[in-house]
Short mmCIF file of N, CA and C in Angstrom, two decimals:
data_model
loop_
_atom_site.label_atom_id
_atom_site.label_comp_id
_atom_site.label_asym_id
_atom_site.label_seq_id
_atom_site.Cartn_x
_atom_site.Cartn_y
_atom_site.Cartn_z
N THR A 7 3.72 -4.98 18.65
CA THR A 7 3.56 -5.75 17.43
C THR A 7 2.62 -6.95 17.62
N GLN A 8 2.06 -7.08 18.82
CA GLN A 8 1.14 -8.20 19.04
C GLN A 8 -0.10 -8.02 18.18
N ASP A 9 -0.48 -9.07 17.47
CA ASP A 9 -1.64 -9.08 16.57
C ASP A 9 -1.49 -8.15 15.37
N LEU A 10 -0.28 -7.72 15.08
CA LEU A 10 -0.02 -6.83 13.94
C LEU A 10 0.21 -7.65 12.67
N VAL A 11 -0.36 -7.19 11.56
CA VAL A 11 -0.14 -7.80 10.25
C VAL A 11 0.12 -6.68 9.26
N LEU A 12 1.20 -6.78 8.50
CA LEU A 12 1.55 -5.80 7.48
C LEU A 12 1.15 -6.35 6.12
N LEU A 13 0.42 -5.55 5.34
CA LEU A 13 0.01 -5.97 4.00
C LEU A 13 0.36 -4.89 3.00
N GLY A 14 1.23 -5.22 2.05
CA GLY A 14 1.60 -4.29 1.01
C GLY A 14 0.64 -4.37 -0.15
N VAL A 15 0.36 -3.23 -0.77
CA VAL A 15 -0.48 -3.19 -1.95
C VAL A 15 0.42 -3.43 -3.16
N VAL A 16 0.11 -4.48 -3.93
CA VAL A 16 0.90 -4.83 -5.10
C VAL A 16 0.84 -3.66 -6.08
N THR A 17 1.90 -3.14 -6.59
CA THR A 17 3.20 -3.73 -6.77
C THR A 17 4.23 -3.22 -5.76
N ARG A 18 4.38 -1.93 -5.62
CA ARG A 18 5.49 -1.41 -4.81
C ARG A 18 5.21 -1.39 -3.32
N GLY A 19 3.98 -1.57 -2.91
CA GLY A 19 3.69 -1.70 -1.48
C GLY A 19 4.20 -3.00 -0.92
N LYS A 20 4.32 -4.01 -1.78
CA LYS A 20 4.80 -5.32 -1.34
C LYS A 20 6.24 -5.25 -0.80
N PRO A 21 7.21 -4.72 -1.57
CA PRO A 21 8.57 -4.64 -1.02
C PRO A 21 8.67 -3.65 0.14
N LEU A 22 7.84 -2.62 0.15
CA LEU A 22 7.86 -1.70 1.29
C LEU A 22 7.40 -2.41 2.56
N ALA A 23 6.37 -3.25 2.45
CA ALA A 23 5.92 -4.03 3.61
C ALA A 23 7.01 -4.98 4.07
N GLU A 24 7.72 -5.59 3.15
CA GLU A 24 8.83 -6.49 3.51
C GLU A 24 9.92 -5.73 4.26
N ARG A 25 10.22 -4.52 3.80
CA ARG A 25 11.24 -3.70 4.47
C ARG A 25 10.80 -3.33 5.89
N VAL A 26 9.55 -2.92 6.05
CA VAL A 26 9.04 -2.54 7.36
C VAL A 26 9.03 -3.75 8.29
N ALA A 27 8.61 -4.90 7.77
CA ALA A 27 8.59 -6.13 8.57
C ALA A 27 9.99 -6.49 9.06
N LYS A 28 10.98 -6.33 8.19
CA LYS A 28 12.36 -6.63 8.57
C LYS A 28 12.84 -5.68 9.68
N LEU A 29 12.53 -4.40 9.55
CA LEU A 29 12.91 -3.42 10.57
C LEU A 29 12.22 -3.71 11.91
N LEU A 30 10.95 -4.04 11.87
CA LEU A 30 10.23 -4.36 13.10
C LEU A 30 10.77 -5.61 13.77
N GLU A 31 11.14 -6.60 12.96
CA GLU A 31 11.73 -7.82 13.53
C GLU A 31 13.06 -7.52 14.22
N GLU A 32 13.87 -6.65 13.61
CA GLU A 32 15.14 -6.26 14.23
C GLU A 32 14.90 -5.53 15.55
N LEU A 33 13.88 -4.67 15.59
CA LEU A 33 13.58 -3.91 16.80
C LEU A 33 12.93 -4.75 17.90
N GLU A 34 12.00 -5.61 17.52
CA GLU A 34 11.20 -6.36 18.48
C GLU A 34 11.76 -7.75 18.79
N GLY A 35 12.63 -8.25 17.92
CA GLY A 35 13.21 -9.56 18.15
C GLY A 35 12.31 -10.72 17.76
N LYS A 36 11.21 -10.45 17.09
CA LYS A 36 10.33 -11.51 16.60
C LYS A 36 9.70 -11.07 15.29
N PRO A 37 9.40 -12.04 14.43
CA PRO A 37 8.85 -11.69 13.12
C PRO A 37 7.43 -11.14 13.21
N VAL A 38 7.09 -10.28 12.28
CA VAL A 38 5.73 -9.74 12.14
C VAL A 38 5.15 -10.32 10.86
N PRO A 39 3.97 -10.92 10.92
CA PRO A 39 3.37 -11.47 9.70
C PRO A 39 3.19 -10.37 8.66
N GLN A 40 3.59 -10.68 7.43
CA GLN A 40 3.43 -9.71 6.35
C GLN A 40 3.08 -10.43 5.07
N GLY A 41 2.29 -9.76 4.27
CA GLY A 41 1.87 -10.31 3.00
C GLY A 41 1.57 -9.18 2.04
N TYR A 42 0.71 -9.47 1.07
CA TYR A 42 0.41 -8.46 0.06
C TYR A 42 -0.96 -8.73 -0.55
N VAL A 43 -1.58 -7.65 -1.05
CA VAL A 43 -2.88 -7.77 -1.70
C VAL A 43 -2.82 -7.14 -3.08
N ASP A 44 -3.41 -7.85 -4.03
CA ASP A 44 -3.55 -7.35 -5.40
C ASP A 44 -4.94 -6.75 -5.51
N ILE A 45 -5.02 -5.49 -5.89
CA ILE A 45 -6.30 -4.77 -5.91
C ILE A 45 -6.91 -4.69 -7.31
N THR A 46 -6.33 -5.38 -8.27
CA THR A 46 -6.74 -5.27 -9.67
C THR A 46 -8.25 -5.42 -9.85
N LEU A 47 -8.85 -6.44 -9.25
CA LEU A 47 -10.28 -6.68 -9.45
C LEU A 47 -11.16 -5.71 -8.70
N TYR A 48 -10.59 -4.93 -7.81
CA TYR A 48 -11.38 -4.05 -6.96
C TYR A 48 -11.29 -2.58 -7.37
N ARG A 49 -10.49 -2.28 -8.38
CA ARG A 49 -10.32 -0.88 -8.82
C ARG A 49 -11.55 -0.43 -9.60
N ASP A 50 -11.88 0.84 -9.45
CA ASP A 50 -13.01 1.40 -10.19
C ASP A 50 -12.57 2.42 -11.23
N ASP A 51 -11.26 2.53 -11.43
CA ASP A 51 -10.75 3.59 -12.31
C ASP A 51 -9.90 3.08 -13.47
N THR A 52 -9.95 1.77 -13.74
CA THR A 52 -9.10 1.25 -14.82
C THR A 52 -9.85 1.09 -16.13
N GLY A 53 -11.17 1.03 -16.07
CA GLY A 53 -11.94 0.83 -17.29
C GLY A 53 -11.88 -0.60 -17.79
N GLN A 54 -11.28 -1.50 -17.02
CA GLN A 54 -11.17 -2.89 -17.44
C GLN A 54 -12.47 -3.62 -17.15
N THR A 55 -12.90 -4.43 -18.09
CA THR A 55 -14.11 -5.22 -17.88
C THR A 55 -13.79 -6.70 -17.71
N PHE A 56 -12.55 -7.10 -17.93
CA PHE A 56 -12.18 -8.49 -17.77
C PHE A 56 -11.71 -8.76 -16.35
N LYS A 57 -11.68 -10.01 -15.98
CA LYS A 57 -11.23 -10.40 -14.64
C LYS A 57 -9.80 -10.93 -14.74
N ALA A 58 -8.89 -10.29 -14.06
CA ALA A 58 -7.48 -10.71 -14.05
C ALA A 58 -7.25 -11.66 -12.87
N ALA A 59 -6.24 -12.49 -12.98
CA ALA A 59 -5.88 -13.38 -11.88
C ALA A 59 -5.32 -12.56 -10.73
N LEU A 60 -5.72 -12.90 -9.52
CA LEU A 60 -5.24 -12.18 -8.35
C LEU A 60 -3.91 -12.73 -7.88
N GLU A 61 -3.06 -11.83 -7.41
CA GLU A 61 -1.78 -12.21 -6.83
C GLU A 61 -1.76 -11.63 -5.41
N SER A 62 -2.39 -12.35 -4.48
CA SER A 62 -2.43 -11.90 -3.10
C SER A 62 -1.91 -13.01 -2.19
N TYR A 63 -1.32 -12.60 -1.08
CA TYR A 63 -0.90 -13.54 -0.06
C TYR A 63 -1.16 -12.89 1.29
N VAL A 64 -2.09 -13.43 2.02
CA VAL A 64 -2.41 -12.95 3.36
C VAL A 64 -2.07 -14.10 4.30
N PRO A 65 -1.02 -13.94 5.14
CA PRO A 65 -0.46 -15.07 5.89
C PRO A 65 -1.32 -15.59 7.04
N VAL A 66 -2.27 -14.81 7.51
CA VAL A 66 -3.10 -15.22 8.65
C VAL A 66 -4.52 -14.70 8.45
N GLU A 67 -5.45 -15.31 9.16
CA GLU A 67 -6.83 -14.78 9.23
C GLU A 67 -6.75 -13.40 9.87
N LEU A 68 -7.43 -12.43 9.31
CA LEU A 68 -7.31 -11.05 9.77
C LEU A 68 -8.27 -10.68 10.91
N THR A 69 -9.21 -11.54 11.22
CA THR A 69 -10.16 -11.23 12.27
C THR A 69 -9.44 -10.96 13.59
N GLY A 70 -9.72 -9.79 14.15
CA GLY A 70 -9.11 -9.40 15.42
C GLY A 70 -7.69 -8.86 15.32
N LYS A 71 -7.13 -8.80 14.14
CA LYS A 71 -5.75 -8.33 13.95
C LYS A 71 -5.72 -6.83 13.70
N LYS A 72 -4.56 -6.23 13.97
CA LYS A 72 -4.29 -4.84 13.64
C LYS A 72 -3.55 -4.85 12.30
N VAL A 73 -4.22 -4.44 11.25
CA VAL A 73 -3.65 -4.48 9.91
C VAL A 73 -3.11 -3.10 9.54
N VAL A 74 -1.91 -3.10 8.98
CA VAL A 74 -1.36 -1.88 8.40
C VAL A 74 -1.20 -2.13 6.91
N LEU A 75 -1.99 -1.39 6.10
CA LEU A 75 -1.84 -1.42 4.65
C LEU A 75 -0.70 -0.50 4.28
N ILE A 76 0.16 -0.97 3.37
CA ILE A 76 1.33 -0.19 2.99
C ILE A 76 1.35 -0.01 1.47
N ASP A 77 1.50 1.24 1.04
CA ASP A 77 1.56 1.54 -0.39
C ASP A 77 2.63 2.61 -0.63
N ASP A 78 2.98 2.79 -1.91
CA ASP A 78 4.03 3.75 -2.22
C ASP A 78 3.52 5.18 -2.27
N VAL A 79 2.47 5.45 -3.04
CA VAL A 79 1.99 6.82 -3.22
C VAL A 79 0.49 6.89 -2.92
N LEU A 80 0.11 7.87 -2.13
CA LEU A 80 -1.32 8.15 -1.90
C LEU A 80 -1.69 9.38 -2.70
N PHE A 81 -2.71 9.23 -3.55
CA PHE A 81 -3.15 10.33 -4.40
C PHE A 81 -4.65 10.50 -4.22
N SER A 82 -5.46 9.90 -5.05
CA SER A 82 -6.91 10.08 -4.99
C SER A 82 -7.56 9.32 -3.83
N GLY A 83 -6.94 8.24 -3.40
CA GLY A 83 -7.51 7.39 -2.36
C GLY A 83 -8.22 6.17 -2.93
N ARG A 84 -8.34 6.09 -4.24
CA ARG A 84 -9.07 4.98 -4.86
C ARG A 84 -8.36 3.63 -4.71
N SER A 85 -7.05 3.63 -4.73
CA SER A 85 -6.32 2.37 -4.53
C SER A 85 -6.52 1.86 -3.11
N VAL A 86 -6.56 2.76 -2.15
CA VAL A 86 -6.77 2.37 -0.76
C VAL A 86 -8.19 1.80 -0.60
N ARG A 87 -9.17 2.45 -1.23
CA ARG A 87 -10.54 1.94 -1.17
C ARG A 87 -10.60 0.53 -1.75
N ALA A 88 -9.91 0.31 -2.87
CA ALA A 88 -9.87 -1.01 -3.48
C ALA A 88 -9.18 -2.02 -2.56
N ALA A 89 -8.12 -1.60 -1.89
CA ALA A 89 -7.42 -2.50 -0.97
C ALA A 89 -8.32 -2.88 0.21
N LEU A 90 -9.09 -1.94 0.71
CA LEU A 90 -10.02 -2.24 1.79
C LEU A 90 -11.07 -3.25 1.34
N ASP A 91 -11.56 -3.10 0.11
CA ASP A 91 -12.50 -4.08 -0.44
C ASP A 91 -11.85 -5.46 -0.56
N ALA A 92 -10.58 -5.49 -0.97
CA ALA A 92 -9.87 -6.76 -1.13
C ALA A 92 -9.70 -7.49 0.20
N LEU A 93 -9.63 -6.75 1.29
CA LEU A 93 -9.44 -7.37 2.61
C LEU A 93 -10.67 -8.11 3.11
N ASN A 94 -11.84 -7.81 2.57
CA ASN A 94 -13.09 -8.39 3.07
C ASN A 94 -13.09 -9.90 3.13
N GLY A 95 -12.43 -10.55 2.22
CA GLY A 95 -12.42 -12.01 2.18
C GLY A 95 -11.49 -12.67 3.18
N TYR A 96 -10.76 -11.89 3.95
CA TYR A 96 -9.75 -12.44 4.85
C TYR A 96 -10.11 -12.25 6.33
N GLY A 97 -11.33 -11.88 6.62
CA GLY A 97 -11.74 -11.69 8.00
C GLY A 97 -12.01 -10.24 8.31
N ARG A 98 -12.39 -10.00 9.57
CA ARG A 98 -12.71 -8.64 10.00
C ARG A 98 -11.65 -8.17 10.98
N PRO A 99 -10.72 -7.31 10.52
CA PRO A 99 -9.66 -6.83 11.40
C PRO A 99 -10.21 -5.98 12.54
N ALA A 100 -9.48 -5.95 13.64
CA ALA A 100 -9.81 -5.06 14.75
C ALA A 100 -9.62 -3.61 14.32
N SER A 101 -8.59 -3.37 13.49
CA SER A 101 -8.34 -2.03 12.96
C SER A 101 -7.53 -2.15 11.68
N VAL A 102 -7.65 -1.13 10.85
CA VAL A 102 -6.85 -1.03 9.63
C VAL A 102 -6.26 0.37 9.61
N GLN A 103 -4.94 0.44 9.48
CA GLN A 103 -4.25 1.72 9.35
C GLN A 103 -3.54 1.75 8.01
N LEU A 104 -3.18 2.95 7.59
CA LEU A 104 -2.55 3.14 6.29
C LEU A 104 -1.18 3.78 6.45
N MET A 105 -0.19 3.17 5.82
CA MET A 105 1.17 3.69 5.78
C MET A 105 1.54 3.91 4.31
N VAL A 106 2.01 5.11 3.99
CA VAL A 106 2.44 5.40 2.62
C VAL A 106 3.82 6.03 2.64
N LEU A 107 4.57 5.75 1.61
CA LEU A 107 5.88 6.38 1.46
C LEU A 107 5.71 7.86 1.13
N LEU A 108 4.82 8.17 0.18
CA LEU A 108 4.60 9.54 -0.27
C LEU A 108 3.12 9.87 -0.30
N ASP A 109 2.78 11.04 0.22
CA ASP A 109 1.41 11.55 0.13
C ASP A 109 1.45 12.80 -0.72
N ARG A 110 0.78 12.76 -1.87
CA ARG A 110 0.82 13.90 -2.78
C ARG A 110 -0.46 14.71 -2.78
N GLY A 111 -1.42 14.36 -1.92
CA GLY A 111 -2.65 15.13 -1.82
C GLY A 111 -3.64 14.83 -2.92
N HIS A 112 -4.60 15.73 -3.12
CA HIS A 112 -5.63 15.63 -4.18
C HIS A 112 -6.59 14.47 -3.96
N ARG A 113 -7.00 14.25 -2.73
CA ARG A 113 -7.90 13.14 -2.43
C ARG A 113 -9.26 13.32 -3.08
N GLU A 114 -9.81 12.22 -3.58
CA GLU A 114 -11.18 12.17 -4.11
C GLU A 114 -12.10 11.46 -3.12
N LEU A 115 -11.51 10.74 -2.19
CA LEU A 115 -12.26 9.99 -1.17
C LEU A 115 -11.76 10.40 0.21
N PRO A 116 -12.59 10.25 1.24
CA PRO A 116 -12.18 10.66 2.59
C PRO A 116 -11.23 9.66 3.24
N ILE A 117 -10.02 9.61 2.72
CA ILE A 117 -9.01 8.67 3.20
C ILE A 117 -7.77 9.47 3.58
N ARG A 118 -7.21 9.15 4.75
CA ARG A 118 -5.98 9.82 5.15
C ARG A 118 -5.03 8.77 5.73
N PRO A 119 -3.75 8.95 5.49
CA PRO A 119 -2.78 7.98 6.00
C PRO A 119 -2.49 8.20 7.49
N ASP A 120 -2.17 7.11 8.17
CA ASP A 120 -1.77 7.17 9.58
C ASP A 120 -0.27 7.40 9.70
N TYR A 121 0.48 6.90 8.72
CA TYR A 121 1.94 7.01 8.72
C TYR A 121 2.38 7.45 7.33
N VAL A 122 3.18 8.53 7.26
CA VAL A 122 3.61 9.09 5.98
C VAL A 122 5.12 9.27 6.00
N GLY A 123 5.80 8.76 4.97
CA GLY A 123 7.22 8.99 4.85
C GLY A 123 7.51 10.44 4.51
N LYS A 124 6.79 10.98 3.50
CA LYS A 124 7.01 12.36 3.06
C LYS A 124 5.76 12.87 2.36
N ASN A 125 5.39 14.10 2.68
CA ASN A 125 4.33 14.80 1.95
C ASN A 125 4.98 15.54 0.79
N ILE A 126 4.45 15.36 -0.41
CA ILE A 126 4.97 16.02 -1.60
C ILE A 126 3.84 16.79 -2.26
N PRO A 127 3.82 18.12 -2.12
CA PRO A 127 2.78 18.90 -2.80
C PRO A 127 2.99 18.81 -4.31
N THR A 128 1.94 18.45 -5.02
CA THR A 128 2.02 18.34 -6.48
C THR A 128 0.78 18.97 -7.09
N SER A 129 0.85 19.23 -8.39
CA SER A 129 -0.34 19.61 -9.12
C SER A 129 -0.97 18.33 -9.65
N LYS A 130 -2.22 18.43 -10.07
CA LYS A 130 -2.89 17.24 -10.62
C LYS A 130 -2.27 16.82 -11.94
N GLN A 131 -1.60 17.75 -12.62
CA GLN A 131 -0.98 17.42 -13.90
C GLN A 131 0.35 16.70 -13.74
N GLU A 132 0.95 16.78 -12.58
CA GLU A 132 2.22 16.12 -12.34
C GLU A 132 1.99 14.65 -11.99
N ARG A 133 3.01 13.85 -12.23
CA ARG A 133 2.97 12.43 -11.89
C ARG A 133 4.17 12.10 -11.02
N VAL A 134 3.94 11.23 -10.06
CA VAL A 134 5.00 10.79 -9.16
C VAL A 134 5.28 9.32 -9.46
N PHE A 135 6.54 9.01 -9.68
CA PHE A 135 6.96 7.63 -9.94
C PHE A 135 7.93 7.21 -8.84
N VAL A 136 7.60 6.14 -8.16
CA VAL A 136 8.49 5.57 -7.14
C VAL A 136 9.17 4.36 -7.75
N GLN A 137 10.46 4.29 -7.63
CA GLN A 137 11.22 3.12 -8.06
C GLN A 137 11.89 2.51 -6.84
N LEU A 138 11.79 1.19 -6.73
CA LEU A 138 12.38 0.46 -5.62
C LEU A 138 13.33 -0.61 -6.14
N LYS A 139 14.40 -0.85 -5.39
CA LYS A 139 15.40 -1.83 -5.82
C LYS A 139 14.78 -3.18 -6.17
N GLU A 140 13.85 -3.63 -5.35
CA GLU A 140 13.27 -4.96 -5.54
C GLU A 140 12.48 -5.08 -6.84
N VAL A 141 11.96 -3.99 -7.35
CA VAL A 141 11.13 -4.00 -8.55
C VAL A 141 11.86 -3.38 -9.74
N ASP A 142 12.54 -2.25 -9.49
CA ASP A 142 13.10 -1.44 -10.57
C ASP A 142 14.62 -1.41 -10.61
N GLY A 143 15.28 -2.03 -9.62
CA GLY A 143 16.74 -2.06 -9.61
C GLY A 143 17.39 -0.88 -8.89
N GLN A 144 16.61 0.10 -8.47
CA GLN A 144 17.16 1.26 -7.76
C GLN A 144 16.05 1.91 -6.93
N ASP A 145 16.46 2.63 -5.90
CA ASP A 145 15.54 3.40 -5.08
C ASP A 145 15.60 4.86 -5.51
N ARG A 146 14.45 5.40 -5.96
CA ARG A 146 14.38 6.82 -6.27
C ARG A 146 12.93 7.22 -6.53
N VAL A 147 12.69 8.52 -6.46
CA VAL A 147 11.38 9.10 -6.73
C VAL A 147 11.54 10.11 -7.85
N LEU A 148 10.66 10.03 -8.84
CA LEU A 148 10.68 10.96 -9.97
C LEU A 148 9.38 11.73 -10.01
N LEU A 149 9.47 13.03 -10.29
CA LEU A 149 8.30 13.89 -10.45
C LEU A 149 8.33 14.40 -11.86
N ARG A 150 7.24 14.12 -12.61
CA ARG A 150 7.20 14.55 -14.01
C ARG A 150 5.90 15.29 -14.29
N LYS A 151 6.00 16.25 -15.20
CA LYS A 151 4.79 17.00 -15.62
C LYS A 151 4.13 16.34 -16.80
#
């Protein structure tokens, strides 16, 4: 965990990063810096032309750190690309890895996760909804057509 920083992608990546940080602290006996990044301004698929206020917290300079980006669902890869763009203002990490709770495939960009909770084969017409206690009051995954 030396030089490790966990960063959750807002919204549901944030509580997932907090959970992972807590588990690592229990295992290692020392806290792991963790924060979160809001990718709103860096997305290319929302069609928004206005600038929204950012809600990001990066606890340390990232230069030379091993960063693990954490998100709930990996689909096209566009959110991850946006998160990588968002990191540019916080230094140059030694490495960036990706941890996702669910990987549903259908990538549009050459992005692959380093750590996956579960692979869920889906069609492009299906939608995956992750609910977490910290945000939604319960932990569950829903698959809808």
